[in-house]
Amino acid sequence: MMNREEIIALLKPIVITYAPPSAALDHINEESDFITDLKINSANLVDIVLDVEEKFDITIDNQSMEKMLTVKAAIDVISDKLNEK
């Protein structure tokens, strides 16, 4: 099973793909908010979720997707889905 550090290491490159250059990408951590800190719009959040599903081979339902507003929440959702496999 993956730990939080492994998940965030795989999550960062996905997030960076969709964040504008002005975002605080060097400082992505569990407290980072996708919209306010990383300047990711809601359409790109959906793209991130799709990429996460592919990368981790999981399915993220709408209820879980709505929770994924911070890096910590995304890690929690990914971790939960991996544990369900």
PDB file of C-alpha atoms in Angstrom:
ATOM      1  CA  MET A   1       0.000   0.000   0.000  1.00  0.00           C
ATOM      2  CA  MET A   2       1.152   3.547  -0.746  1.00  0.00           C
ATOM      3  CA  ASN A   3       1.906   6.032   1.975  1.00  0.00           C
ATOM      4  CA  ARG A   4       1.006   9.738   1.846  1.00  0.00           C
ATOM      5  CA  GLU A   5       4.457  10.771   0.596  1.00  0.00           C
ATOM      6  CA  GLU A   6       4.245   8.346  -2.320  1.00  0.00           C
ATOM      7  CA  ILE A   7       0.770   9.572  -3.216  1.00  0.00           C
ATOM      8  CA  ILE A   8       1.769  13.248  -3.111  1.00  0.00           C
ATOM      9  CA  ALA A   9       4.857  12.477  -5.223  1.00  0.00           C
ATOM     10  CA  LEU A  10       2.581  11.053  -7.940  1.00  0.00           C
ATOM     11  CA  LEU A  11      -0.034  13.777  -7.484  1.00  0.00           C
ATOM     12  CA  LYS A  12       2.315  16.760  -7.875  1.00  0.00           C
ATOM     13  CA  PRO A  13       3.180  16.251 -11.574  1.00  0.00           C
ATOM     14  CA  ILE A  14      -0.528  15.914 -12.398  1.00  0.00           C
ATOM     15  CA  VAL A  15      -1.384  19.129 -10.559  1.00  0.00           C
ATOM     16  CA  ILE A  16       1.513  21.044 -12.100  1.00  0.00           C
ATOM     17  CA  THR A  17       0.181  20.216 -15.579  1.00  0.00           C
ATOM     18  CA  TYR A  18      -2.981  22.218 -14.920  1.00  0.00           C
ATOM     19  CA  ALA A  19      -1.771  25.001 -12.647  1.00  0.00           C
ATOM     20  CA  PRO A  20      -0.819  28.378 -14.136  1.00  0.00           C
ATOM     21  CA  PRO A  21       2.834  29.424 -13.920  1.00  0.00           C
ATOM     22  CA  SER A  22       1.951  31.992 -11.254  1.00  0.00           C
ATOM     23  CA  ALA A  23       0.772  29.325  -8.799  1.00  0.00           C
ATOM     24  CA  ALA A  24       2.848  28.480  -5.726  1.00  0.00           C
ATOM     25  CA  LEU A  25       3.883  25.100  -7.118  1.00  0.00           C
ATOM     26  CA  ASP A  26       7.178  24.877  -5.265  1.00  0.00           C
ATOM     27  CA  HIS A  27       5.263  24.806  -2.034  1.00  0.00           C
ATOM     28  CA  ILE A  28       2.622  22.169  -2.772  1.00  0.00           C
ATOM     29  CA  ASN A  29       1.832  20.421   0.483  1.00  0.00           C
ATOM     30  CA  GLU A  30      -1.162  18.837   2.174  1.00  0.00           C
ATOM     31  CA  GLU A  31      -2.542  22.243   3.164  1.00  0.00           C
ATOM     32  CA  SER A  32      -2.545  23.576  -0.420  1.00  0.00           C
ATOM     33  CA  ASP A  33      -6.000  24.474  -1.713  1.00  0.00           C
ATOM     34  CA  PHE A  34      -6.380  23.663  -5.414  1.00  0.00           C
ATOM     35  CA  ILE A  35      -8.440  26.753  -6.226  1.00  0.00           C
ATOM     36  CA  THR A  36      -7.084  29.481  -3.939  1.00  0.00           C
ATOM     37  CA  ASP A  37      -3.435  28.433  -3.566  1.00  0.00           C
ATOM     38  CA  LEU A  38      -2.742  26.633  -6.825  1.00  0.00           C
ATOM     39  CA  LYS A  39      -5.107  28.729  -8.996  1.00  0.00           C
ATOM     40  CA  ILE A  40      -6.728  25.689 -10.606  1.00  0.00           C
ATOM     41  CA  ASN A  41     -10.184  26.296 -12.041  1.00  0.00           C
ATOM     42  CA  SER A  42     -13.052  23.863 -11.593  1.00  0.00           C
ATOM     43  CA  ALA A  43     -12.819  22.523 -15.156  1.00  0.00           C
ATOM     44  CA  ASN A  44      -9.161  21.671 -14.593  1.00  0.00           C
ATOM     45  CA  LEU A  45     -10.038  20.065 -11.262  1.00  0.00           C
ATOM     46  CA  VAL A  46     -12.135  17.579 -13.234  1.00  0.00           C
ATOM     47  CA  ASP A  47      -9.119  16.920 -15.491  1.00  0.00           C
ATOM     48  CA  ILE A  48      -6.953  16.346 -12.431  1.00  0.00           C
ATOM     49  CA  VAL A  49      -9.489  13.832 -11.087  1.00  0.00           C
ATOM     50  CA  LEU A  50      -9.518  11.983 -14.428  1.00  0.00           C
ATOM     51  CA  ASP A  51      -5.710  11.864 -14.490  1.00  0.00           C
ATOM     52  CA  VAL A  52      -5.639  10.690 -10.869  1.00  0.00           C
ATOM     53  CA  GLU A  53      -8.088   7.898 -11.681  1.00  0.00           C
ATOM     54  CA  GLU A  54      -5.851   6.757 -14.523  1.00  0.00           C
ATOM     55  CA  LYS A  55      -2.578   7.118 -12.605  1.00  0.00           C
ATOM     56  CA  PHE A  56      -3.778   5.248  -9.514  1.00  0.00           C
ATOM     57  CA  ASP A  57      -6.195   2.897 -11.328  1.00  0.00           C
ATOM     58  CA  ILE A  58      -9.126   3.956  -9.146  1.00  0.00           C
ATOM     59  CA  THR A  59     -12.618   5.354  -9.701  1.00  0.00           C
ATOM     60  CA  ILE A  60     -13.567   8.576  -7.944  1.00  0.00           C
ATOM     61  CA  ASP A  61     -17.305   9.088  -7.527  1.00  0.00           C
ATOM     62  CA  ASN A  62     -18.917  12.537  -7.580  1.00  0.00           C
ATOM     63  CA  GLN A  63     -19.278  12.657  -3.807  1.00  0.00           C
ATOM     64  CA  SER A  64     -15.538  12.057  -3.380  1.00  0.00           C
ATOM     65  CA  MET A  65     -14.691  14.485  -6.181  1.00  0.00           C
ATOM     66  CA  GLU A  66     -16.600  17.265  -4.392  1.00  0.00           C
ATOM     67  CA  LYS A  67     -14.379  16.764  -1.329  1.00  0.00           C
ATOM     68  CA  MET A  68     -11.143  17.094  -3.304  1.00  0.00           C
ATOM     69  CA  LEU A  69     -10.560  20.813  -2.785  1.00  0.00           C
ATOM     70  CA  THR A  70      -7.205  20.547  -1.040  1.00  0.00           C
ATOM     71  CA  VAL A  71      -4.169  18.379  -1.566  1.00  0.00           C
ATOM     72  CA  LYS A  72      -4.844  16.706   1.800  1.00  0.00           C
ATOM     73  CA  ALA A  73      -8.418  15.851   0.794  1.00  0.00           C
ATOM     74  CA  ALA A  74      -7.199  14.486  -2.541  1.00  0.00           C
ATOM     75  CA  ILE A  75      -4.646  12.278  -0.774  1.00  0.00           C
ATOM     76  CA  ASP A  76      -7.362  11.070   1.620  1.00  0.00           C
ATOM     77  CA  VAL A  77      -9.685  10.175  -1.264  1.00  0.00           C
ATOM     78  CA  ILE A  78      -6.910   8.430  -3.230  1.00  0.00           C
ATOM     79  CA  SER A  79      -5.815   6.531  -0.141  1.00  0.00           C
ATOM     80  CA  ASP A  80      -9.383   5.439   0.643  1.00  0.00           C
ATOM     81  CA  LYS A  81      -9.960   4.268  -2.936  1.00  0.00           C
ATOM     82  CA  LEU A  82      -6.679   2.349  -2.980  1.00  0.00           C
ATOM     83  CA  ASN A  83      -7.673   0.654   0.281  1.00  0.00           C
ATOM     84  CA  GLU A  84     -10.988  -0.423  -1.256  1.00  0.00           C
ATOM     85  CA  LYS A  85      -9.255  -2.270  -4.089  1.00  0.00           C
TER      86      LYS A  85
END
